[in-house]
Amino acid sequence: MSELSRFGISVEKGLLKSFDKLINQQGYANRSEAFRDLMRDALVKSQLENETETGNVIGSLTLVYDHHASDLNDKMNDLQHRHYHLVVSVTHVHISHDDCLEVIVLRGEVQEIKTLANSLLSLKGVKHGQLFVTLPSTEIVKPKTNSANNLNNIEK
Ligand code: NI
């Protein structure tokens, strides 16, 4: 782990009590680990929303779809072959007589991944699904100098 910084936070008692209850239920060993995860999540989301600062990302698209839907498998395969450079791997599970689940691991430019995910999610016969994208921790953007100054001003 890199060098640690310590800081204090002022927060309403009720909010802290609820937060502690939540992170305890989630299994966090302490507040610090919970805050680190919240901070990384906020930074990844911010970076992914800003196209100009986003390079390659990695993620997974999970889809549940109707095994009997006509041509759906062909359409899903066609889309993935058309964007083969984004597709790392595919895992298929037959979850019931009627339904299949697929987890598609994707790596590439975030907008291309979102476009492919939306194309797959909107196919007729796809019942449920969600895209998850993230960045290696080394690529999470460090605050810019002026942003850090703004944070200091907020604290005062
Ligand atoms: Ni299946």
CSV table of N, CA and C and ligand atoms in Angstrom, one decimal:
chain,number,residue,atom,x,y,z
A,1,MET,N,0.9,-1.2,0.0
A,1,MET,CA,0.0,0.0,0.0
A,1,MET,C,0.9,1.2,0.0
A,2,SER,N,0.5,2.3,-0.7
A,2,SER,CA,1.3,3.5,-0.8
A,2,SER,C,1.1,4.3,0.5
A,3,GLU,N,1.8,5.4,0.6
A,3,GLU,CA,1.8,6.2,1.9
A,3,GLU,C,0.4,6.6,2.2
A,4,LEU,N,0.1,6.5,3.5
A,4,LEU,CA,-1.3,6.9,4.0
A,4,LEU,C,-1.3,8.3,4.5
A,5,SER,N,-2.4,9.0,4.2
A,5,SER,CA,-2.7,10.3,4.9
A,5,SER,C,-3.9,10.1,5.8
A,6,ARG,N,-3.9,10.8,6.9
A,6,ARG,CA,-5.0,10.8,7.8
A,6,ARG,C,-5.7,12.1,7.8
A,7,PHE,N,-7.1,12.1,7.9
A,7,PHE,CA,-7.9,13.3,8.0
A,7,PHE,C,-9.1,13.1,8.8
A,8,GLY,N,-9.7,14.2,9.3
A,8,GLY,CA,-10.9,14.1,10.1
A,8,GLY,C,-12.1,14.6,9.3
A,9,ILE,N,-13.2,14.0,9.6
A,9,ILE,CA,-14.5,14.4,9.0
A,9,ILE,C,-15.5,14.8,10.0
A,10,SER,N,-16.2,16.0,9.8
A,10,SER,CA,-17.3,16.3,10.7
A,10,SER,C,-18.6,15.9,10.1
A,11,VAL,N,-19.4,15.2,10.8
A,11,VAL,CA,-20.6,14.6,10.3
A,11,VAL,C,-21.7,14.5,11.4
A,12,GLU,N,-22.9,14.6,11.0
A,12,GLU,CA,-24.0,14.5,12.0
A,12,GLU,C,-24.0,13.1,12.6
A,13,LYS,N,-24.3,13.1,13.9
A,13,LYS,CA,-24.3,11.8,14.7
A,13,LYS,C,-25.1,10.7,14.0
A,14,GLY,N,-26.4,11.1,13.7
A,14,GLY,CA,-27.3,10.2,13.1
A,14,GLY,C,-26.8,9.6,11.8
A,15,LEU,N,-26.2,10.4,11.0
A,15,LEU,CA,-25.6,10.0,9.7
A,15,LEU,C,-24.5,9.0,9.9
A,16,LEU,N,-23.6,9.3,10.9
A,16,LEU,CA,-22.5,8.4,11.2
A,16,LEU,C,-23.0,7.1,11.7
A,17,LYS,N,-24.0,7.1,12.6
A,17,LYS,CA,-24.6,5.9,13.1
A,17,LYS,C,-25.2,5.0,12.0
A,18,SER,N,-25.9,5.6,11.1
A,18,SER,CA,-26.5,4.8,10.0
A,18,SER,C,-25.4,4.3,9.1
A,19,PHE,N,-24.3,5.1,8.9
A,19,PHE,CA,-23.2,4.7,8.0
A,19,PHE,C,-22.5,3.5,8.7
A,20,ASP,N,-22.2,3.6,10.0
A,20,ASP,CA,-21.6,2.5,10.7
A,20,ASP,C,-22.4,1.2,10.6
A,21,LYS,N,-23.7,1.3,10.8
A,21,LYS,CA,-24.6,0.2,10.7
A,21,LYS,C,-24.5,-0.5,9.3
A,22,LEU,N,-24.5,0.4,8.3
A,22,LEU,CA,-24.5,-0.1,6.9
A,22,LEU,C,-23.2,-0.9,6.7
A,23,ILE,N,-22.1,-0.2,7.0
A,23,ILE,CA,-20.8,-0.8,6.6
A,23,ILE,C,-20.5,-2.1,7.5
A,24,ASN,N,-21.1,-2.1,8.7
A,24,ASN,CA,-21.0,-3.3,9.5
A,24,ASN,C,-21.8,-4.5,8.9
A,25,GLN,N,-23.0,-4.2,8.3
A,25,GLN,CA,-23.8,-5.2,7.6
A,25,GLN,C,-23.0,-5.7,6.4
A,26,GLN,N,-22.3,-4.8,5.8
A,26,GLN,CA,-21.6,-5.1,4.5
A,26,GLN,C,-20.3,-5.9,4.8
A,27,GLY,N,-19.9,-5.9,6.0
A,27,GLY,CA,-18.7,-6.7,6.4
A,27,GLY,C,-17.4,-5.9,6.4
A,28,TYR,N,-17.5,-4.6,6.4
A,28,TYR,CA,-16.2,-3.8,6.4
A,28,TYR,C,-15.6,-3.9,7.8
A,29,ALA,N,-14.3,-4.0,7.9
A,29,ALA,CA,-13.6,-4.2,9.1
A,29,ALA,C,-13.5,-2.8,9.8
A,30,ASN,N,-13.5,-1.7,9.1
A,30,ASN,CA,-13.5,-0.4,9.7
A,30,ASN,C,-13.9,0.7,8.7
A,31,ARG,N,-14.1,1.9,9.3
A,31,ARG,CA,-14.6,3.0,8.4
A,31,ARG,C,-13.6,3.4,7.3
A,32,SER,N,-12.3,3.3,7.6
A,32,SER,CA,-11.3,3.7,6.6
A,32,SER,C,-11.5,2.9,5.3
A,33,GLU,N,-11.6,1.6,5.5
A,33,GLU,CA,-11.8,0.8,4.3
A,33,GLU,C,-13.0,1.1,3.5
A,34,ALA,N,-14.1,1.4,4.2
A,34,ALA,CA,-15.4,1.8,3.6
A,34,ALA,C,-15.2,3.1,2.9
A,35,PHE,N,-14.5,4.1,3.5
A,35,PHE,CA,-14.3,5.4,2.8
A,35,PHE,C,-13.4,5.3,1.6
A,36,ARG,N,-12.4,4.4,1.7
A,36,ARG,CA,-11.5,4.2,0.6
A,36,ARG,C,-12.3,3.7,-0.6
A,37,ASP,N,-13.2,2.7,-0.4
A,37,ASP,CA,-14.0,2.2,-1.5
A,37,ASP,C,-15.0,3.3,-2.0
A,38,LEU,N,-15.6,4.1,-1.2
A,38,LEU,CA,-16.5,5.1,-1.6
A,38,LEU,C,-15.7,6.2,-2.5
A,39,MET,N,-14.5,6.5,-2.0
A,39,MET,CA,-13.7,7.5,-2.8
A,39,MET,C,-13.3,6.9,-4.1
A,40,ARG,N,-12.8,5.7,-4.2
A,40,ARG,CA,-12.4,5.1,-5.5
A,40,ARG,C,-13.6,5.0,-6.4
A,41,ASP,N,-14.8,4.6,-5.9
A,41,ASP,CA,-16.0,4.6,-6.7
A,41,ASP,C,-16.4,5.9,-7.3
A,42,ALA,N,-16.3,7.0,-6.5
A,42,ALA,CA,-16.6,8.3,-6.9
A,42,ALA,C,-15.6,8.8,-8.0
A,43,LEU,N,-14.3,8.4,-7.8
A,43,LEU,CA,-13.3,8.8,-8.8
A,43,LEU,C,-13.5,8.1,-10.1
A,44,VAL,N,-13.8,6.8,-10.0
A,44,VAL,CA,-14.0,6.0,-11.3
A,44,VAL,C,-15.2,6.5,-12.0
A,45,LYS,N,-16.3,6.8,-11.3
A,45,LYS,CA,-17.5,7.3,-11.9
A,45,LYS,C,-17.2,8.6,-12.6
A,46,SER,N,-16.5,9.5,-11.9
A,46,SER,CA,-16.2,10.8,-12.5
A,46,SER,C,-15.4,10.7,-13.7
A,47,GLN,N,-14.4,9.8,-13.7
A,47,GLN,CA,-13.5,9.6,-14.8
A,47,GLN,C,-14.3,9.0,-16.0
A,48,LEU,N,-15.1,8.1,-15.7
A,48,LEU,CA,-15.9,7.4,-16.8
A,48,LEU,C,-16.9,8.4,-17.4
A,49,GLU,N,-17.4,9.3,-16.7
A,49,GLU,CA,-18.3,10.3,-17.2
A,49,GLU,C,-17.7,11.3,-18.1
A,50,ASN,N,-16.4,11.5,-17.9
A,50,ASN,CA,-15.6,12.5,-18.6
A,50,ASN,C,-14.8,11.8,-19.7
A,51,GLU,N,-15.4,11.8,-20.9
A,51,GLU,CA,-14.8,11.0,-22.0
A,51,GLU,C,-13.4,11.4,-22.3
A,52,THR,N,-13.1,12.7,-22.2
A,52,THR,CA,-11.8,13.2,-22.6
A,52,THR,C,-10.7,12.6,-21.7
A,53,GLU,N,-11.0,12.3,-20.5
A,53,GLU,CA,-10.0,11.7,-19.6
A,53,GLU,C,-10.0,10.2,-19.5
A,54,THR,N,-10.8,9.6,-20.3
A,54,THR,CA,-11.0,8.1,-20.2
A,54,THR,C,-10.3,7.4,-21.4
A,55,GLY,N,-9.4,6.5,-21.0
A,55,GLY,CA,-8.8,5.7,-22.0
A,55,GLY,C,-9.5,4.3,-22.0
A,56,ASN,N,-8.7,3.3,-21.9
A,56,ASN,CA,-9.3,1.9,-21.9
A,56,ASN,C,-9.8,1.6,-20.5
A,57,VAL,N,-11.0,0.9,-20.5
A,57,VAL,CA,-11.6,0.4,-19.3
A,57,VAL,C,-11.8,-1.1,-19.4
A,58,ILE,N,-12.1,-1.7,-18.3
A,58,ILE,CA,-12.4,-3.1,-18.3
A,58,ILE,C,-13.8,-3.3,-17.6
A,59,GLY,N,-14.5,-4.2,-18.0
A,59,GLY,CA,-15.8,-4.4,-17.4
A,59,GLY,C,-16.5,-5.7,-17.8
A,60,SER,N,-17.7,-5.9,-17.3
A,60,SER,CA,-18.5,-7.1,-17.6
A,60,SER,C,-19.9,-6.7,-17.9
A,61,LEU,N,-20.5,-7.3,-18.8
A,61,LEU,CA,-21.9,-7.2,-19.1
A,61,LEU,C,-22.6,-8.5,-18.8
A,62,THR,N,-23.6,-8.4,-17.9
A,62,THR,CA,-24.3,-9.6,-17.5
A,62,THR,C,-25.7,-9.5,-18.2
A,63,LEU,N,-26.1,-10.6,-18.9
A,63,LEU,CA,-27.4,-10.6,-19.5
A,63,LEU,C,-28.2,-11.9,-19.2
A,64,VAL,N,-29.5,-11.7,-18.9
A,64,VAL,CA,-30.4,-12.8,-18.8
A,64,VAL,C,-31.3,-12.8,-20.0
A,65,TYR,N,-31.4,-13.9,-20.7
A,65,TYR,CA,-32.3,-13.8,-21.9
A,65,TYR,C,-33.0,-15.1,-22.2
A,66,ASP,N,-34.0,-15.0,-23.0
A,66,ASP,CA,-34.9,-16.0,-23.3
A,66,ASP,C,-34.2,-17.0,-24.3
A,67,HIS,N,-34.0,-18.2,-23.8
A,67,HIS,CA,-33.4,-19.2,-24.7
A,67,HIS,C,-34.1,-19.5,-26.0
A,68,HIS,N,-35.5,-19.3,-25.9
A,68,HIS,CA,-36.3,-19.7,-27.1
A,68,HIS,C,-36.5,-18.5,-28.0
A,69,ALA,N,-36.1,-17.3,-27.7
A,69,ALA,CA,-36.3,-16.1,-28.5
A,69,ALA,C,-35.7,-16.4,-29.9
A,70,SER,N,-36.5,-16.2,-30.9
A,70,SER,CA,-36.0,-16.5,-32.3
A,70,SER,C,-34.8,-15.6,-32.7
A,71,ASP,N,-33.8,-16.1,-33.2
A,71,ASP,CA,-32.6,-15.4,-33.8
A,71,ASP,C,-31.8,-14.6,-32.7
A,72,LEU,N,-32.2,-14.7,-31.5
A,72,LEU,CA,-31.5,-13.9,-30.5
A,72,LEU,C,-30.0,-14.3,-30.3
A,73,ASN,N,-29.8,-15.6,-30.3
A,73,ASN,CA,-28.4,-16.1,-30.2
A,73,ASN,C,-27.6,-15.6,-31.4
A,74,ASP,N,-28.1,-15.7,-32.6
A,74,ASP,CA,-27.4,-15.2,-33.8
A,74,ASP,C,-27.1,-13.7,-33.7
A,75,LYS,N,-28.2,-12.9,-33.3
A,75,LYS,CA,-28.0,-11.5,-33.2
A,75,LYS,C,-26.9,-11.1,-32.1
A,76,MET,N,-26.9,-11.8,-31.0
A,76,MET,CA,-25.9,-11.6,-30.0
A,76,MET,C,-24.5,-11.9,-30.5
A,77,ASN,N,-24.4,-13.0,-31.2
A,77,ASN,CA,-23.1,-13.4,-31.7
A,77,ASN,C,-22.6,-12.5,-32.8
A,78,ASP,N,-23.6,-12.0,-33.7
A,78,ASP,CA,-23.2,-11.1,-34.7
A,78,ASP,C,-22.6,-9.8,-34.1
A,79,LEU,N,-23.3,-9.3,-33.1
A,79,LEU,CA,-22.9,-8.0,-32.5
A,79,LEU,C,-21.5,-8.2,-31.8
A,80,GLN,N,-21.3,-9.4,-31.2
A,80,GLN,CA,-20.0,-9.6,-30.5
A,80,GLN,C,-18.9,-9.8,-31.5
A,81,HIS,N,-19.2,-10.4,-32.6
A,81,HIS,CA,-18.2,-10.6,-33.7
A,81,HIS,C,-17.8,-9.3,-34.3
A,82,ARG,N,-18.8,-8.4,-34.5
A,82,ARG,CA,-18.6,-7.1,-35.1
A,82,ARG,C,-17.7,-6.2,-34.2
A,83,HIS,N,-17.8,-6.5,-32.9
A,83,HIS,CA,-16.9,-5.7,-32.0
A,83,HIS,C,-16.0,-6.7,-31.2
A,84,TYR,N,-15.4,-7.7,-32.0
A,84,TYR,CA,-14.6,-8.7,-31.4
A,84,TYR,C,-13.4,-8.1,-30.6
A,85,HIS,N,-12.9,-7.0,-31.0
A,85,HIS,CA,-11.8,-6.4,-30.4
A,85,HIS,C,-12.1,-5.9,-28.9
A,86,LEU,N,-13.4,-5.8,-28.6
A,86,LEU,CA,-13.8,-5.4,-27.2
A,86,LEU,C,-14.1,-6.6,-26.3
A,87,VAL,N,-14.3,-7.8,-26.9
A,87,VAL,CA,-14.8,-9.0,-26.2
A,87,VAL,C,-13.6,-9.8,-25.7
A,88,VAL,N,-13.4,-9.9,-24.4
A,88,VAL,CA,-12.3,-10.7,-23.9
A,88,VAL,C,-12.7,-12.2,-23.7
A,89,SER,N,-13.9,-12.4,-23.1
A,89,SER,CA,-14.4,-13.8,-22.9
A,89,SER,C,-15.9,-13.7,-22.7
A,90,VAL,N,-16.5,-14.9,-22.9
A,90,VAL,CA,-17.9,-15.0,-22.6
A,90,VAL,C,-18.2,-16.3,-21.9
A,91,THR,N,-19.0,-16.2,-20.8
A,91,THR,CA,-19.4,-17.3,-20.0
A,91,THR,C,-20.9,-17.5,-20.1
A,92,HIS,N,-21.3,-18.7,-20.5
A,92,HIS,CA,-22.7,-19.0,-20.7
A,92,HIS,C,-23.2,-20.0,-19.6
A,93,VAL,N,-24.3,-19.7,-19.0
A,93,VAL,CA,-24.9,-20.6,-18.0
A,93,VAL,C,-26.4,-20.8,-18.4
A,94,HIS,N,-26.8,-22.1,-18.4
A,94,HIS,CA,-28.2,-22.3,-18.7
A,94,HIS,C,-28.9,-22.3,-17.3
A,95,ILE,N,-29.6,-21.2,-17.0
A,95,ILE,CA,-30.1,-21.1,-15.6
A,95,ILE,C,-31.5,-21.7,-15.4
A,96,SER,N,-32.2,-22.0,-16.4
A,96,SER,CA,-33.5,-22.7,-16.3
A,96,SER,C,-33.8,-23.3,-17.6
A,97,HIS,N,-35.0,-24.0,-17.7
A,97,HIS,CA,-35.4,-24.5,-19.0
A,97,HIS,C,-35.5,-23.4,-20.1
A,98,ASP,N,-35.9,-22.2,-19.6
A,98,ASP,CA,-36.2,-21.2,-20.6
A,98,ASP,C,-35.2,-20.1,-20.7
A,99,ASP,N,-34.4,-19.9,-19.6
A,99,ASP,CA,-33.5,-18.7,-19.6
A,99,ASP,C,-32.0,-19.1,-19.6
A,100,CYS,N,-31.2,-18.2,-20.2
A,100,CYS,CA,-29.8,-18.3,-20.2
A,100,CYS,C,-29.2,-17.0,-19.5
A,101,LEU,N,-28.0,-17.2,-19.0
A,101,LEU,CA,-27.3,-16.1,-18.4
A,101,LEU,C,-25.9,-16.0,-19.1
A,102,GLU,N,-25.5,-14.8,-19.6
A,102,GLU,CA,-24.2,-14.7,-20.1
A,102,GLU,C,-23.5,-13.6,-19.5
A,103,VAL,N,-22.2,-13.8,-19.2
A,103,VAL,CA,-21.3,-12.7,-18.6
A,103,VAL,C,-20.3,-12.5,-19.7
A,104,ILE,N,-20.3,-11.3,-20.3
A,104,ILE,CA,-19.3,-10.9,-21.3
A,104,ILE,C,-18.3,-10.0,-20.7
A,105,VAL,N,-17.0,-10.4,-20.7
A,105,VAL,CA,-16.0,-9.5,-20.2
A,105,VAL,C,-15.5,-8.7,-21.3
A,106,LEU,N,-15.5,-7.4,-21.1
A,106,LEU,CA,-15.2,-6.4,-22.1
A,106,LEU,C,-14.0,-5.5,-21.7
A,107,ARG,N,-13.1,-5.2,-22.7
A,107,ARG,CA,-12.0,-4.3,-22.5
A,107,ARG,C,-11.9,-3.4,-23.7
A,108,GLY,N,-11.8,-2.1,-23.4
A,108,GLY,CA,-11.6,-1.1,-24.5
A,108,GLY,C,-12.1,0.3,-24.2
A,109,GLU,N,-12.3,1.1,-25.2
A,109,GLU,CA,-12.7,2.5,-25.0
A,109,GLU,C,-14.2,2.5,-24.4
A,110,VAL,N,-14.4,3.3,-23.4
A,110,VAL,CA,-15.6,3.2,-22.6
A,110,VAL,C,-16.9,3.5,-23.5
A,111,GLN,N,-16.8,4.4,-24.4
A,111,GLN,CA,-18.0,4.7,-25.2
A,111,GLN,C,-18.3,3.5,-26.1
A,112,GLU,N,-17.3,2.9,-26.7
A,112,GLU,CA,-17.5,1.7,-27.5
A,112,GLU,C,-18.2,0.6,-26.7
A,113,ILE,N,-17.7,0.4,-25.5
A,113,ILE,CA,-18.2,-0.6,-24.6
A,113,ILE,C,-19.7,-0.3,-24.3
A,114,LYS,N,-20.0,0.9,-24.0
A,114,LYS,CA,-21.4,1.3,-23.6
A,114,LYS,C,-22.3,1.1,-24.8
A,115,THR,N,-21.8,1.4,-26.0
A,115,THR,CA,-22.6,1.3,-27.2
A,115,THR,C,-22.9,-0.2,-27.5
A,116,LEU,N,-21.9,-1.0,-27.3
A,116,LEU,CA,-22.1,-2.5,-27.5
A,116,LEU,C,-23.0,-3.0,-26.5
A,117,ALA,N,-22.9,-2.6,-25.2
A,117,ALA,CA,-23.7,-3.1,-24.1
A,117,ALA,C,-25.2,-2.7,-24.4
A,118,ASN,N,-25.4,-1.5,-24.8
A,118,ASN,CA,-26.8,-1.0,-25.1
A,118,ASN,C,-27.4,-1.8,-26.2
A,119,SER,N,-26.6,-2.1,-27.2
A,119,SER,CA,-27.1,-2.8,-28.4
A,119,SER,C,-27.5,-4.2,-28.0
A,120,LEU,N,-26.8,-4.8,-27.1
A,120,LEU,CA,-27.1,-6.2,-26.6
A,120,LEU,C,-28.3,-6.1,-25.6
A,121,LEU,N,-28.3,-5.2,-24.7
A,121,LEU,CA,-29.4,-5.1,-23.7
A,121,LEU,C,-30.7,-4.8,-24.4
A,122,SER,N,-30.7,-4.1,-25.5
A,122,SER,CA,-32.0,-3.7,-26.1
A,122,SER,C,-32.5,-4.8,-27.1
A,123,LEU,N,-31.8,-5.9,-27.3
A,123,LEU,CA,-32.3,-6.9,-28.2
A,123,LEU,C,-33.6,-7.5,-27.6
A,124,LYS,N,-34.5,-7.9,-28.5
A,124,LYS,CA,-35.8,-8.5,-28.1
A,124,LYS,C,-35.5,-9.9,-27.5
A,125,GLY,N,-35.9,-10.2,-26.3
A,125,GLY,CA,-35.7,-11.5,-25.7
A,125,GLY,C,-34.7,-11.3,-24.5
A,126,VAL,N,-33.9,-10.2,-24.5
A,126,VAL,CA,-33.1,-10.0,-23.3
A,126,VAL,C,-34.0,-9.4,-22.2
A,127,LYS,N,-34.0,-10.2,-21.1
A,127,LYS,CA,-35.0,-9.8,-20.0
A,127,LYS,C,-34.4,-8.9,-19.0
A,128,HIS,N,-33.1,-9.0,-18.7
A,128,HIS,CA,-32.5,-8.3,-17.6
A,128,HIS,C,-31.0,-8.2,-17.9
A,129,GLY,N,-30.4,-7.2,-17.5
A,129,GLY,CA,-28.9,-7.1,-17.6
A,129,GLY,C,-28.3,-5.8,-17.1
A,130,GLN,N,-27.0,-5.8,-16.9
A,130,GLN,CA,-26.4,-4.6,-16.4
A,130,GLN,C,-24.9,-4.6,-16.8
A,131,LEU,N,-24.4,-3.4,-17.1
A,131,LEU,CA,-23.0,-3.3,-17.5
A,131,LEU,C,-22.3,-2.7,-16.2
A,132,PHE,N,-21.1,-3.3,-16.0
A,132,PHE,CA,-20.2,-2.8,-14.9
A,132,PHE,C,-18.9,-2.5,-15.6
A,133,VAL,N,-18.4,-1.2,-15.4
A,133,VAL,CA,-17.1,-0.9,-15.9
A,133,VAL,C,-16.2,-0.3,-14.8
A,134,THR,N,-14.9,-0.5,-14.9
A,134,THR,CA,-14.0,0.0,-13.9
A,134,THR,C,-12.6,0.2,-14.5
A,135,LEU,N,-11.7,0.7,-13.7
A,135,LEU,CA,-10.4,1.0,-14.1
A,135,LEU,C,-9.4,0.3,-13.2
A,136,PRO,N,-8.2,0.0,-13.6
A,136,PRO,CA,-7.2,-0.5,-12.7
A,136,PRO,C,-6.9,0.7,-11.7
A,137,SER,N,-6.7,0.3,-10.4
A,137,SER,CA,-6.5,1.4,-9.4
A,137,SER,C,-5.4,2.3,-9.8
A,138,THR,N,-4.4,1.9,-10.5
A,138,THR,CA,-3.3,2.8,-10.9
A,138,THR,C,-3.7,3.8,-11.9
A,139,GLU,N,-4.9,3.6,-12.5
A,139,GLU,CA,-5.3,4.6,-13.5
A,139,GLU,C,-6.4,5.6,-13.0
A,140,ILE,N,-6.7,5.4,-11.7
A,140,ILE,CA,-7.7,6.3,-11.2
A,140,ILE,C,-7.1,7.7,-11.1
A,141,VAL,N,-7.8,8.7,-11.6
A,141,VAL,CA,-7.2,10.0,-11.8
A,141,VAL,C,-6.8,10.7,-10.4
A,142,LYS,N,-5.6,11.2,-10.3
A,142,LYS,CA,-5.3,12.0,-9.1
A,142,LYS,C,-5.9,13.3,-9.2
A,143,PRO,N,-6.3,14.0,-8.1
A,143,PRO,CA,-6.9,15.3,-8.2
A,143,PRO,C,-5.9,16.3,-8.8
A,144,LYS,N,-6.5,17.2,-9.7
A,144,LYS,CA,-5.6,18.2,-10.2
A,144,LYS,C,-5.4,19.3,-9.2
A,145,THR,N,-4.3,20.1,-9.4
A,145,THR,CA,-3.9,21.1,-8.4
A,145,THR,C,-5.1,22.0,-8.0
A,146,ASN,N,-5.8,22.5,-9.1
A,146,ASN,CA,-6.9,23.5,-8.7
A,146,ASN,C,-8.0,22.8,-8.0
A,147,SER,N,-8.3,21.5,-8.3
A,147,SER,CA,-9.3,20.8,-7.6
A,147,SER,C,-8.9,20.6,-6.1
A,148,ALA,N,-7.7,20.3,-5.9
A,148,ALA,CA,-7.2,20.2,-4.5
A,148,ALA,C,-7.4,21.5,-3.7
A,149,ASN,N,-7.1,22.6,-4.4
A,149,ASN,CA,-7.3,23.9,-3.7
A,149,ASN,C,-8.8,24.1,-3.4
A,150,ASN,N,-9.6,23.7,-4.3
A,150,ASN,CA,-11.1,23.9,-4.1
A,150,ASN,C,-11.5,23.1,-2.8
A,151,LEU,N,-10.9,21.9,-2.7
A,151,LEU,CA,-11.3,21.0,-1.6
A,151,LEU,C,-10.8,21.7,-0.3
A,152,ASN,N,-9.6,22.3,-0.3
A,152,ASN,CA,-9.1,23.0,0.9
A,152,ASN,C,-10.0,24.1,1.3
A,153,ASN,N,-10.5,24.9,0.3
A,153,ASN,CA,-11.4,26.0,0.6
A,153,ASN,C,-12.7,25.5,1.2
A,154,ILE,N,-13.2,24.4,0.7
A,154,ILE,CA,-14.5,23.8,1.3
A,154,ILE,C,-14.3,23.5,2.7
A,155,GLU,N,-13.1,22.9,3.1
A,155,GLU,CA,-12.9,22.5,4.5
A,155,GLU,C,-12.9,23.7,5.4
A,156,LYS,N,-12.4,24.8,4.9
A,156,LYS,CA,-12.3,26.0,5.8
A,156,LYS,C,-13.7,26.7,5.8
B,1,NI,NI,-28.3,-21.5,-22.3
